[in-house]
Each structure stands twice: as C-alpha cells, then as structure tokens.
CSV table of C-alpha atoms in Angstrom, one decimal:
chain,number,residue,atom,x,y,z
A,22,UNK,CA,74.4,35.3,-40.6
A,23,UNK,CA,73.4,32.3,-42.7
A,24,UNK,CA,74.6,28.7,-42.2
A,25,UNK,CA,74.2,25.3,-43.8
A,26,UNK,CA,75.2,21.8,-42.6
A,27,UNK,CA,76.6,19.1,-44.8
A,28,UNK,CA,76.9,15.6,-43.3
A,29,UNK,CA,80.3,14.2,-44.4
A,30,UNK,CA,79.8,10.8,-42.5
A,31,UNK,CA,77.9,9.6,-39.5
A,32,UNK,CA,80.4,11.3,-37.1
A,33,UNK,CA,81.5,14.4,-39.0
A,34,UNK,CA,79.8,17.5,-40.5
A,35,UNK,CA,80.9,20.6,-42.4
A,36,UNK,CA,79.2,23.9,-41.5
A,37,UNK,CA,79.2,26.6,-44.2
A,38,UNK,CA,78.7,30.0,-42.6
A,39,UNK,CA,78.1,33.4,-44.4
A,40,UNK,CA,78.5,36.6,-42.3
A,41,UNK,CA,77.4,40.0,-43.6
A,42,UNK,CA,80.1,42.5,-43.0
A,43,UNK,CA,78.0,44.7,-40.8
A,44,UNK,CA,77.8,41.9,-38.3
A,45,UNK,CA,81.6,42.2,-37.9
A,46,UNK,CA,81.3,45.8,-36.5
A,47,UNK,CA,81.7,44.9,-32.9
A,48,UNK,CA,84.7,42.8,-33.6
A,49,UNK,CA,86.2,45.5,-35.8
A,50,UNK,CA,85.8,48.1,-33.1
A,51,UNK,CA,87.4,45.7,-30.6
A,52,UNK,CA,90.3,45.1,-33.0
A,53,UNK,CA,91.0,48.9,-33.4
A,54,UNK,CA,90.8,49.3,-29.7
A,55,UNK,CA,93.2,46.5,-29.0
A,56,UNK,CA,95.7,47.7,-31.6
A,57,UNK,CA,95.4,51.2,-30.2
A,58,UNK,CA,96.6,49.9,-26.8
A,59,UNK,CA,99.5,48.1,-28.4
A,60,UNK,CA,101.1,50.7,-30.7
A,61,UNK,CA,102.3,54.3,-30.5
A,62,UNK,CA,102.1,56.9,-33.3
A,63,UNK,CA,103.9,60.2,-33.0
A,64,UNK,CA,101.4,63.1,-32.7
A,65,UNK,CA,98.6,60.9,-31.1
A,66,UNK,CA,98.0,60.0,-27.5
A,67,UNK,CA,98.1,56.3,-26.7
A,68,UNK,CA,94.7,54.8,-27.3
A,69,UNK,CA,93.5,57.8,-29.3
A,70,UNK,CA,94.8,56.9,-32.8
A,71,UNK,CA,92.1,57.3,-35.4
A,72,UNK,CA,91.1,54.1,-37.4
A,73,UNK,CA,92.2,55.6,-40.7
A,74,UNK,CA,95.8,56.2,-39.3
A,75,UNK,CA,96.0,52.6,-38.0
A,76,UNK,CA,94.9,51.5,-41.5
A,77,UNK,CA,97.6,53.6,-43.2
A,78,UNK,CA,100.4,52.8,-40.8
A,79,UNK,CA,99.7,49.1,-40.0
A,80,UNK,CA,97.5,48.0,-42.8
A,81,UNK,CA,93.8,47.3,-42.9
A,82,UNK,CA,94.6,43.6,-43.3
A,83,UNK,CA,96.0,43.4,-39.7
A,84,UNK,CA,92.8,44.9,-38.4
A,85,UNK,CA,90.6,42.5,-40.4
A,86,UNK,CA,92.7,39.5,-39.2
A,87,UNK,CA,92.3,40.6,-35.6
A,88,UNK,CA,88.5,41.1,-36.0
A,89,UNK,CA,87.9,37.8,-37.8
A,90,UNK,CA,89.9,35.9,-35.1
A,91,UNK,CA,87.7,37.5,-32.5
A,92,UNK,CA,84.4,36.9,-34.4
A,93,UNK,CA,84.8,33.3,-35.6
A,94,UNK,CA,84.1,31.5,-32.3
A,95,UNK,CA,80.9,33.5,-31.8
A,96,UNK,CA,79.5,32.8,-35.3
A,97,UNK,CA,80.6,29.2,-35.1
A,98,UNK,CA,78.8,28.7,-31.9
A,99,UNK,CA,75.7,30.4,-33.3
A,100,UNK,CA,75.7,28.1,-36.3
A,101,UNK,CA,76.2,25.0,-34.1
A,102,UNK,CA,73.2,26.0,-31.9
A,103,UNK,CA,71.1,26.8,-34.9
A,104,UNK,CA,71.8,23.4,-36.4
A,105,UNK,CA,71.2,21.7,-33.1
A,106,UNK,CA,74.2,19.4,-33.5
A,107,UNK,CA,76.2,17.8,-30.7
A,108,UNK,CA,79.8,18.6,-31.5
A,109,UNK,CA,82.9,16.8,-30.2
A,110,UNK,CA,86.2,18.5,-30.0
A,111,UNK,CA,87.5,21.5,-31.8
A,112,UNK,CA,86.6,22.4,-35.4
A,113,UNK,CA,88.9,22.7,-38.4
A,114,UNK,CA,88.1,26.2,-39.7
A,115,UNK,CA,88.8,27.4,-43.2
A,116,UNK,CA,88.1,31.0,-44.3
A,117,UNK,CA,86.9,30.7,-47.9
A,118,UNK,CA,86.1,34.3,-48.6
A,119,UNK,CA,86.8,37.7,-46.9
A,120,UNK,CA,85.8,40.8,-48.8
A,121,UNK,CA,86.3,44.0,-46.9
A,122,UNK,CA,83.0,45.8,-46.5
A,123,UNK,CA,81.0,42.9,-48.1
A,124,UNK,CA,81.1,39.5,-46.5
A,125,UNK,CA,83.0,36.8,-44.5
A,126,UNK,CA,82.5,33.2,-45.6
A,127,UNK,CA,84.1,30.3,-43.7
A,128,UNK,CA,83.6,26.6,-43.2
A,129,UNK,CA,84.1,24.5,-40.0
A,130,UNK,CA,84.5,20.8,-40.1
A,131,UNK,CA,83.9,19.1,-36.8
A,132,UNK,CA,83.2,15.7,-35.3
A,133,UNK,CA,79.7,15.2,-34.0
A,134,UNK,CA,78.0,12.7,-31.6
A,135,UNK,CA,76.5,10.1,-33.9
A,136,UNK,CA,72.7,9.4,-33.9
A,137,UNK,CA,72.2,6.1,-32.1
A,138,UNK,CA,69.1,3.9,-32.2
A,139,UNK,CA,68.7,1.9,-29.0
A,140,UNK,CA,66.8,-1.3,-29.8
A,141,UNK,CA,64.6,-3.3,-27.4
A,142,UNK,CA,67.0,-4.6,-24.7
A,143,UNK,CA,64.4,-6.3,-22.5
A,144,UNK,CA,65.4,-9.7,-24.1
A,145,UNK,CA,69.0,-9.6,-22.9
A,146,UNK,CA,70.0,-12.7,-21.0
A,147,UNK,CA,73.3,-13.3,-19.2
A,148,UNK,CA,74.8,-16.0,-17.0
A,149,UNK,CA,76.8,-15.3,-13.9
A,150,UNK,CA,78.6,-17.3,-11.3
A,151,UNK,CA,76.5,-18.8,-8.5
A,152,UNK,CA,77.0,-17.6,-5.0
A,153,UNK,CA,78.5,-20.6,-3.2
A,154,UNK,CA,80.5,-20.5,0.0
A,155,UNK,CA,82.2,-23.8,0.8
A,156,UNK,CA,83.6,-25.1,4.1
A,157,UNK,CA,87.1,-24.7,2.5
A,158,UNK,CA,86.4,-21.0,1.9
A,159,UNK,CA,85.5,-20.5,5.5
A,160,UNK,CA,88.5,-22.4,6.7
A,161,UNK,CA,90.8,-20.3,4.5
A,162,UNK,CA,89.2,-17.0,5.8
A,163,UNK,CA,89.6,-18.1,9.4
A,164,UNK,CA,93.2,-19.2,8.8
A,165,UNK,CA,94.0,-15.7,7.3
A,166,UNK,CA,92.6,-14.1,10.5
A,167,UNK,CA,94.7,-16.6,12.5
A,168,UNK,CA,97.8,-15.5,10.6
A,169,UNK,CA,97.2,-11.9,11.5
A,170,UNK,CA,97.3,-12.8,15.2
A,171,UNK,CA,100.5,-14.9,15.0
A,172,UNK,CA,103.3,-14.1,17.4
A,173,UNK,CA,107.0,-14.5,16.9
A,174,UNK,CA,109.8,-15.5,19.2
A,175,UNK,CA,113.6,-15.6,18.4
A,176,UNK,CA,115.1,-19.0,17.8
A,177,UNK,CA,118.7,-20.2,17.6
A,178,UNK,CA,118.5,-22.3,14.4
A,179,UNK,CA,118.7,-22.0,10.7
A,180,UNK,CA,115.8,-20.0,9.0
A,181,UNK,CA,113.0,-22.1,7.5
A,182,UNK,CA,109.9,-21.4,5.4
A,183,UNK,CA,107.4,-19.2,7.4
A,184,UNK,CA,110.0,-17.8,9.8
A,185,UNK,CA,110.3,-14.0,10.2
A,186,UNK,CA,113.9,-12.9,9.7
A,187,UNK,CA,115.5,-9.5,10.4
A,188,UNK,CA,117.9,-8.7,7.6
A,189,UNK,CA,120.3,-6.1,6.2
A,190,UNK,CA,120.4,-5.6,2.5
A,191,UNK,CA,123.0,-4.1,0.1
A,192,UNK,CA,122.5,-4.0,-3.7
A,193,UNK,CA,125.2,-3.4,-6.3
A,194,UNK,CA,124.8,-2.7,-10.0
A,195,UNK,CA,128.0,-3.1,-12.1
A,196,UNK,CA,130.0,-3.4,-8.9
A,197,UNK,CA,128.8,-0.1,-7.4
A,198,UNK,CA,126.6,0.1,-4.3
A,199,UNK,CA,123.4,2.0,-5.1
A,200,UNK,CA,122.6,5.1,-3.0
A,201,UNK,CA,119.1,3.8,-2.4
A,202,UNK,CA,120.3,0.1,-2.4
A,203,UNK,CA,121.1,-0.2,1.3
A,204,UNK,CA,118.6,-1.1,4.0
A,205,UNK,CA,119.0,-2.3,7.6
A,206,UNK,CA,116.6,-4.0,10.1
A,207,UNK,CA,114.2,-5.1,7.5
A,208,UNK,CA,111.6,-7.6,8.7
A,209,UNK,CA,110.7,-10.3,6.2
A,210,UNK,CA,108.5,-13.4,6.3
A,211,UNK,CA,110.2,-16.2,4.3
A,212,UNK,CA,107.9,-17.4,1.5
A,213,UNK,CA,105.7,-14.2,1.4
A,214,UNK,CA,107.2,-13.0,-1.9
A,215,UNK,CA,107.1,-9.4,-0.7
A,216,UNK,CA,110.8,-8.6,-1.4
A,217,UNK,CA,113.2,-9.5,-4.2
A,218,UNK,CA,113.1,-12.6,-6.3
A,219,UNK,CA,115.6,-15.1,-5.0
A,220,UNK,CA,115.7,-13.9,-1.5
A,221,UNK,CA,113.9,-16.9,0.0
A,222,UNK,CA,116.5,-19.4,-1.3
A,223,UNK,CA,119.3,-17.0,-0.1
A,224,UNK,CA,118.1,-16.8,3.5
A,225,UNK,CA,116.8,-20.3,4.1
A,226,UNK,CA,119.4,-22.3,6.0
A,227,UNK,CA,121.1,-19.2,7.4
A,228,UNK,CA,121.3,-18.6,11.2
A,229,UNK,CA,121.7,-15.2,12.8
A,230,UNK,CA,124.9,-13.6,11.6
A,231,UNK,CA,124.8,-15.6,8.4
A,232,UNK,CA,125.3,-13.9,5.0
A,233,UNK,CA,124.6,-14.7,1.4
A,234,UNK,CA,124.8,-13.1,-2.1
A,235,UNK,CA,122.3,-13.6,-4.9
A,236,UNK,CA,121.3,-12.0,-8.2
A,237,UNK,CA,117.9,-10.3,-8.7
A,238,UNK,CA,116.2,-7.9,-10.9
A,239,UNK,CA,115.3,-4.7,-8.9
A,240,UNK,CA,111.6,-3.9,-8.9
A,241,UNK,CA,111.9,-0.2,-8.0
A,242,UNK,CA,114.2,2.6,-7.1
A,243,UNK,CA,116.9,4.3,-9.2
A,244,UNK,CA,117.9,1.1,-10.9
A,245,UNK,CA,114.5,-0.4,-11.4
A,246,UNK,CA,114.6,-3.2,-14.0
A,247,UNK,CA,118.3,-3.8,-13.7
A,248,UNK,CA,120.1,-6.9,-12.6
A,249,UNK,CA,121.7,-6.4,-9.2
A,250,UNK,CA,124.1,-8.3,-7.0
A,251,UNK,CA,122.3,-8.4,-3.6
A,252,UNK,CA,124.0,-9.2,-0.3
A,253,UNK,CA,121.7,-10.2,2.6
A,254,UNK,CA,122.8,-10.6,6.2
A,255,UNK,CA,120.5,-12.3,8.7
A,256,UNK,CA,120.6,-10.6,12.1
A,257,UNK,CA,117.7,-12.5,13.7
A,258,UNK,CA,115.6,-15.6,13.1
A,259,UNK,CA,112.1,-15.7,14.7
A,260,UNK,CA,109.6,-18.5,14.5
A,261,UNK,CA,105.9,-17.7,14.0
A,262,UNK,CA,103.5,-19.2,16.4
A,263,UNK,CA,99.8,-19.4,15.5
A,264,UNK,CA,97.1,-19.2,18.2
A,265,UNK,CA,95.0,-22.3,18.8
A,266,UNK,CA,91.7,-22.4,16.9
A,267,UNK,CA,89.3,-22.3,19.8
A,268,UNK,CA,86.8,-20.0,21.6
A,269,UNK,CA,89.6,-18.1,23.2
A,270,UNK,CA,91.0,-17.2,19.7
A,271,UNK,CA,87.5,-16.1,18.6
A,272,UNK,CA,87.3,-13.7,21.6
A,273,UNK,CA,90.8,-12.4,20.9
A,274,UNK,CA,90.3,-11.8,17.1
A,275,UNK,CA,86.6,-10.7,17.0
A,276,UNK,CA,83.6,-9.6,18.9
A,277,UNK,CA,82.3,-13.2,19.1
A,278,UNK,CA,82.4,-15.5,22.1
A,279,UNK,CA,82.8,-18.8,20.2
A,280,UNK,CA,84.6,-20.2,17.2
A,281,UNK,CA,81.4,-21.3,15.7
A,282,UNK,CA,80.0,-17.8,15.8
A,283,UNK,CA,83.2,-16.5,14.2
A,284,UNK,CA,82.8,-19.1,11.4
A,285,UNK,CA,79.2,-18.2,10.9
A,286,UNK,CA,80.1,-14.5,10.5
A,287,UNK,CA,82.9,-15.5,8.0
A,288,UNK,CA,80.3,-17.3,5.9
A,289,UNK,CA,78.0,-14.3,5.9
A,290,UNK,CA,80.8,-11.9,4.9
A,291,UNK,CA,82.0,-14.2,2.1
A,292,UNK,CA,78.4,-14.5,0.8
A,293,UNK,CA,78.1,-10.7,0.8
A,294,UNK,CA,81.4,-10.4,-1.1
A,295,UNK,CA,80.4,-13.0,-3.7
A,296,UNK,CA,77.0,-11.4,-4.1
A,297,UNK,CA,78.8,-8.1,-4.8
A,298,UNK,CA,81.1,-9.8,-7.3
A,299,UNK,CA,78.0,-11.5,-8.9
A,300,UNK,CA,76.2,-8.2,-9.3
A,301,UNK,CA,79.3,-6.6,-10.9
A,302,UNK,CA,79.7,-9.6,-13.2
A,303,UNK,CA,76.0,-9.2,-14.2
A,304,UNK,CA,76.4,-5.5,-15.0
A,305,UNK,CA,79.6,-6.1,-17.1
A,306,UNK,CA,77.9,-8.9,-19.1
A,307,UNK,CA,74.7,-7.0,-19.6
A,308,UNK,CA,76.7,-4.0,-20.9
A,309,UNK,CA,78.6,-6.3,-23.3
A,310,UNK,CA,75.3,-7.6,-24.6
A,311,UNK,CA,73.9,-4.1,-24.9
A,312,UNK,CA,76.9,-2.9,-26.9
A,313,UNK,CA,76.5,-5.9,-29.3
A,314,UNK,CA,72.9,-4.8,-30.0
A,315,UNK,CA,73.8,-1.2,-31.0
A,316,UNK,CA,75.6,0.1,-34.1
A,317,UNK,CA,77.9,2.9,-32.9
A,318,UNK,CA,80.1,4.8,-35.3
A,319,UNK,CA,83.2,6.1,-33.6
A,320,UNK,CA,84.7,9.5,-34.7
A,321,UNK,CA,88.3,9.0,-35.8
A,322,UNK,CA,89.7,12.1,-34.2
A,323,UNK,CA,88.0,11.3,-30.9
A,324,UNK,CA,89.4,7.8,-31.0
A,325,UNK,CA,92.9,9.0,-31.7
A,326,UNK,CA,92.7,11.4,-28.8
A,327,UNK,CA,91.4,8.7,-26.5
A,328,UNK,CA,94.1,6.3,-27.4
A,329,UNK,CA,96.8,9.0,-26.9
A,330,UNK,CA,95.3,9.9,-23.5
A,331,UNK,CA,95.3,6.4,-22.3
A,332,UNK,CA,98.9,5.9,-23.4
A,333,UNK,CA,100.0,9.2,-21.8
A,334,UNK,CA,98.3,8.3,-18.4
A,335,UNK,CA,100.0,4.9,-18.4
A,336,UNK,CA,103.5,6.1,-19.2
A,337,UNK,CA,103.5,9.4,-17.2
A,338,UNK,CA,101.4,8.4,-14.2
A,339,UNK,CA,101.1,4.7,-13.4
A,340,UNK,CA,104.4,3.4,-14.8
A,341,UNK,CA,106.3,6.4,-13.6
A,342,UNK,CA,105.2,5.7,-10.0
A,343,UNK,CA,106.5,2.1,-10.4
A,344,UNK,CA,109.8,3.2,-11.8
A,345,UNK,CA,109.1,1.6,-15.2
A,346,UNK,CA,109.0,2.7,-18.8
A,347,UNK,CA,106.7,1.4,-21.4
A,348,UNK,CA,109.3,-0.9,-22.9
A,349,UNK,CA,110.0,-2.6,-19.6
A,350,UNK,CA,106.2,-2.8,-18.8
A,351,UNK,CA,105.6,-4.6,-22.1
A,352,UNK,CA,108.4,-7.0,-21.3
A,353,UNK,CA,106.9,-7.9,-17.9
A,354,UNK,CA,103.5,-8.3,-19.5
A,355,UNK,CA,104.9,-10.5,-22.3
A,356,UNK,CA,103.4,-8.3,-25.0
A,357,UNK,CA,104.7,-6.7,-28.2
A,358,UNK,CA,104.2,-3.0,-28.9
A,359,UNK,CA,101.7,-4.1,-31.7
A,360,UNK,CA,99.7,-6.2,-29.2
A,361,UNK,CA,99.6,-3.3,-26.7
A,362,UNK,CA,98.5,-0.8,-29.4
A,363,UNK,CA,95.7,-3.2,-30.5
A,364,UNK,CA,94.5,-3.7,-27.0
A,365,UNK,CA,94.6,0.0,-26.2
A,366,UNK,CA,92.6,0.8,-29.3
A,367,UNK,CA,90.0,-2.0,-28.6
A,368,UNK,CA,89.6,-0.6,-25.0
A,369,UNK,CA,89.3,3.0,-26.3
A,370,UNK,CA,86.6,2.0,-28.8
A,371,UNK,CA,84.6,0.2,-26.1
A,372,UNK,CA,84.9,3.1,-23.7
A,373,UNK,CA,83.6,5.6,-26.4
A,374,UNK,CA,80.8,3.3,-27.4
A,375,UNK,CA,79.8,2.7,-23.8
A,376,UNK,CA,79.6,6.4,-23.2
A,377,UNK,CA,77.6,7.1,-26.3
A,378,UNK,CA,75.1,4.3,-25.8
A,379,UNK,CA,74.5,5.1,-22.1
A,380,UNK,CA,74.3,8.8,-22.7
A,381,UNK,CA,71.6,8.1,-25.3
A,382,UNK,CA,69.7,6.0,-22.7
A,383,UNK,CA,70.0,8.8,-20.2
A,384,UNK,CA,68.4,11.1,-22.7
A,385,UNK,CA,65.7,8.6,-23.7
A,386,UNK,CA,64.8,7.6,-20.2
A,387,UNK,CA,65.0,11.2,-18.9
A,388,UNK,CA,67.3,10.3,-16.1
A,389,UNK,CA,68.4,13.0,-13.7
A,390,UNK,CA,71.1,13.1,-11.0
A,391,UNK,CA,70.2,14.7,-7.7
A,392,UNK,CA,72.6,16.2,-5.2
A,393,UNK,CA,72.6,13.2,-2.8
A,394,UNK,CA,73.6,10.8,-5.7
A,395,UNK,CA,76.3,13.2,-6.8
A,396,UNK,CA,77.7,13.5,-3.3
A,397,UNK,CA,77.8,9.8,-2.7
A,398,UNK,CA,79.6,9.3,-6.0
A,399,UNK,CA,82.1,12.1,-5.1
A,400,UNK,CA,82.8,10.5,-1.8
A,401,UNK,CA,83.6,7.1,-3.4
A,402,UNK,CA,85.8,8.7,-6.0
A,403,UNK,CA,87.6,10.7,-3.3
A,404,UNK,CA,88.2,7.5,-1.4
A,405,UNK,CA,89.7,5.7,-4.4
A,406,UNK,CA,92.0,8.7,-5.1
A,407,UNK,CA,93.3,8.8,-1.6
A,408,UNK,CA,92.2,12.4,-1.0
A,409,UNK,CA,89.7,13.8,1.5
A,410,UNK,CA,86.2,14.5,0.1
A,411,UNK,CA,86.8,18.2,0.7
A,412,UNK,CA,90.1,18.3,-1.2
A,413,UNK,CA,88.7,16.1,-4.0
A,414,UNK,CA,85.5,18.3,-4.3
A,415,UNK,CA,87.5,21.5,-4.4
A,416,UNK,CA,89.8,20.2,-7.2
A,417,UNK,CA,86.8,18.9,-9.2
A,418,UNK,CA,85.0,22.3,-8.9
A,419,UNK,CA,88.2,24.3,-9.7
A,420,UNK,CA,88.9,22.1,-12.7
A,421,UNK,CA,85.3,22.4,-14.1
A,422,UNK,CA,84.8,18.7,-13.9
A,423,UNK,CA,81.5,18.5,-12.1
A,424,UNK,CA,79.7,17.6,-15.3
A,425,UNK,CA,82.1,14.7,-15.7
A,426,UNK,CA,81.0,13.3,-12.4
A,427,UNK,CA,77.3,14.0,-13.1
A,428,UNK,CA,77.8,12.1,-16.4
A,429,UNK,CA,79.3,9.1,-14.6
A,430,UNK,CA,76.4,8.8,-12.2
A,431,UNK,CA,73.8,9.3,-14.9
A,432,UNK,CA,75.4,6.6,-17.1
A,433,UNK,CA,75.4,4.3,-14.0
A,434,UNK,CA,71.7,4.9,-13.6
A,435,UNK,CA,71.1,4.1,-17.3
A,436,UNK,CA,73.0,0.8,-17.0
A,437,UNK,CA,70.9,0.0,-13.9
A,438,UNK,CA,67.8,0.4,-16.0
A,439,UNK,CA,69.1,-2.1,-18.6
A,440,UNK,CA,70.2,-4.6,-15.9
A,441,UNK,CA,66.8,-4.4,-14.3
A,442,UNK,CA,65.1,-5.3,-17.6
A,443,UNK,CA,67.5,-8.2,-18.4
A,444,UNK,CA,67.2,-11.8,-17.3
A,445,UNK,CA,70.2,-12.8,-15.1
A,446,UNK,CA,70.7,-16.5,-14.2
A,447,UNK,CA,73.5,-18.2,-12.3
A,448,UNK,CA,75.4,-21.3,-13.3
A,449,UNK,CA,72.8,-23.4,-11.4
A,450,UNK,CA,70.0,-22.0,-13.7
A,451,UNK,CA,68.5,-19.9,-10.9
A,452,UNK,CA,67.2,-16.4,-11.7
A,453,UNK,CA,69.3,-13.8,-9.8
A,454,UNK,CA,67.5,-10.9,-8.2
A,455,UNK,CA,69.9,-8.0,-8.2
A,456,UNK,CA,69.4,-5.0,-6.0
A,457,UNK,CA,69.7,-1.8,-7.9
A,458,UNK,CA,72.8,0.0,-6.8
A,459,UNK,CA,73.4,2.9,-9.2
A,460,UNK,CA,76.7,3.9,-7.7
A,461,UNK,CA,77.9,0.3,-8.2
A,462,UNK,CA,76.8,0.4,-11.8
A,463,UNK,CA,78.6,3.8,-12.2
A,464,UNK,CA,81.7,1.9,-11.1
A,465,UNK,CA,81.1,-0.8,-13.7
A,466,UNK,CA,80.7,1.9,-16.4
A,467,UNK,CA,84.0,3.5,-15.3
A,468,UNK,CA,85.7,0.1,-15.5
A,469,UNK,CA,84.3,-0.5,-19.0
A,470,UNK,CA,85.7,2.9,-20.1
A,471,UNK,CA,89.2,2.1,-18.7
A,472,UNK,CA,89.9,-1.5,-19.8
A,473,UNK,CA,93.5,-0.7,-20.4
A,474,UNK,CA,96.3,-0.1,-17.8
A,475,UNK,CA,95.9,3.6,-18.5
A,476,UNK,CA,93.1,5.5,-17.0
A,477,UNK,CA,90.8,6.8,-19.7
A,478,UNK,CA,89.5,9.7,-17.9
A,479,UNK,CA,90.6,11.2,-14.6
A,480,UNK,CA,89.6,14.3,-12.7
A,481,UNK,CA,92.2,17.0,-11.9
A,482,UNK,CA,91.9,15.8,-8.3
A,483,UNK,CA,93.2,12.3,-9.2
A,484,UNK,CA,95.9,13.7,-11.5
A,485,UNK,CA,97.0,16.0,-8.8
A,486,UNK,CA,97.2,13.1,-6.3
A,487,UNK,CA,99.3,11.1,-8.7
A,488,UNK,CA,101.7,14.0,-9.3
A,489,UNK,CA,102.1,14.6,-5.5
A,490,UNK,CA,102.4,10.9,-4.8
C-alpha cells in the first residue's frame, strides 16, 4: 500500500491511498465466505459453493463490493498511522479506481487536529475580587441559620408576610381542572417565591377557611407554560417565631457554646467560600487570557457537531425535565432564536479551543494522570450526577468513556500549570497566592467547555441519570 497526504486547510487533509490487488486477498476470501453463508445454490452444500460459481450466479461485482467495504477501514487506519496525523471524526471516502486483479485507489478527506503553537504564557496577569468578609455578611449568615430553627404556631388572624400557611390548590386551564392540578395540605411560607406567581397576593389577608382565585402561568406539569385559573383555600395560618440571638441559640444550632464563637466560625466559612470563588475566578480569567494568545483554527464539521450536541442536550434533557420546549425557554430568557444560535456557536468555539490548547499543553508539559487523581475526579463527577461512585464508574467503563475523564483531569492539570505561572492580583492590588487544586481546575475547564445551557459533553452515566430522572 502507498499513501500520500494533501493538506486542504489547517484542519482538513486528503489521504490518497493506492492498494495493490494482492493485498485485498484476505478481504476477498472473507467476502466469498460471507456470501457462501448467505446464499444457496442447487447442487452445492451451504458454505461449499466454489468462488467461480458465486461469480457466475451473483456477479464478481458483488464480491468486490463486499471485499472493498471490508478492507477500506484497515487501509485507511494504516495510512493515518503512517502519516502520523491526529484525525477528528469520520472520513469522507471516495473510491477513485477499482480494477479487478490490478489495483484499488481511494481518497479519504478527514478533519485533523490543527497544529498549535503555545507562546510564552508566563506574562499573563489577571485581576480577581478581593476576599473580604464584612460584619453584614456574618449577620446575614447567622440570620439564615436562625431562620432554619424558626418554629411555627397556629394563629387566628389574617395571613401576613412571613407566615406559614397550609393550603389546598386547584388549577384550571380553559375551564377544565387539570389531572395534576390539584394538591392538598401544601405548606407555604408567604414571600418565599417557591410556588406560583401571584399566590402571595392571593393568600395575604385570608384567614383559615378563606379562599381566593388568581391567574398564573404554570411552571411545570402537563400544562407547563400555560395560563391557569388557580383557586387557593387556606386551611391554617401559622406565625413563624425566630429564636433569640444568644448563647442558647448558638448551642442549639451549632457545636459552639457562645454566639461569638458561632459568628467567628461563620466568618471563617465565608472566607473559605470566597477564597474558593476567587480561585475559580482566577482560573477562568487566566484561561481567557491564554486563549487570546493562541491562534486556534476550528474544524467546521467538528464545530457543527458540537453545536448540534449542545442543542440536543438542552432540548431533550434539561428543558424536557423542566417541562419546557426551546421556544418557551427562549421566551423566558428574553432571547431570539438568532441570539441563542450565536451564543451557542460562541460557546462551542470556546469549548473546542479550550480542549485543543490544553491538550497541546498536556503533551508539551508531559503531564500524566495517576489512578488516585482519576478516582478523585470520578467521585466528584458521580456526586454531581446524583449517582453512586460504583454506578457511575460502571456506566463510564461500559460506555468506553474512561479516556474522556482522563482527558478532563489532564486538562485541569495543564490549566493549573498556566495559573501557577501567571500573576494574579486582587482588586486591592495584592498578589494572590493560589493553592494548586487540579481537580478544581478540571471543573473550571468543564465549565469553559459548557458555557451554554446545554451540556457540551456528558458521560453515559450522566445521560442515563437524566433519562431515569
């Protein structure tokens, strides 16, 4: 076999492959054997029909077609390996010449990973938010904890903001009560915004036994997105009582003996959270700067597939679970279809560029992923999918997606290398010393690849969880 490579553009090549006919012998033998098992000829036992009889009865062309279809993948793979090119997706194959007994010539056009030059990135500088925890932040945190330990007691008065009401609901669309539009004994805190739009105004001022009707757009269920007439009946009004902010509350709500100790712990936790947010912000901004430094051609077919994947995941997974279609989603978001398409394309381009650049860094820096790193990443992905680690791991292995997870961890390590080399300052002008957390940077890389409501890339485990959910 002989092959030659022609570069069509930075992301696509054409392989021209010439195969001497004798190299088709194994495929021809396999073709005769396969046809032998599929046909019957009077006077011959099944599987024992001579080749010349098959040629006469069914045509030599059918045999050649079967043999060529069998041989093409093998010769294509040999040509790719010989040329040492990194192909993306499936090739477009064209048989240019097939002479029985002489030669097989064919071409294969295929997208390839572009050659990327990574410039010096040590000069990257980014600014991030300073880690500042105010007394107001601490007070808000303690107040949220206090809300969790609130008690309720029934009252004989009209419902007010902050009260907890027990209600019965009935929703009608076009005058018909929906099968899934009736609920009894629902507990609702007025002002929480957790139920239907308009319900707060409807129940405020009602005492137990009171009833009101209001119009609201349904957020889920069989009539999601439709305008409904909702009747709400209040069966109980209960006032919420917050515990006093004192040492007794600290002992009730935490492991601390005093309120001051509780407040000090709140400060520490808030600082840790803001440091995490700061590190994530630094990684995202360093990645943005890195992508600005590198020229990355994007293969058209790969981009098209990526856009379609993101749209499919959005429409058939996320929106389906929320009872929405794309049209309704865009209406809620206040976007036109053209704006959505533009945003999806922009996010897809960024995701592809991120992967190409970081993969090149993995290769250049000779970064490897060990079993411990892979296991930690798998545990985190399992947690985010809502599956147990064992279930997630089994689905990943069965789906052949282990290389996908290895790639995510490796790209996270590559980004960590760039972040370490960059200068990161906060808004106060102070240099920020970031701890290397490669699993955290892997999360940042995933986010950069999925900056659209759709998920750019999901493992079979996550797709399975969505389907079952």
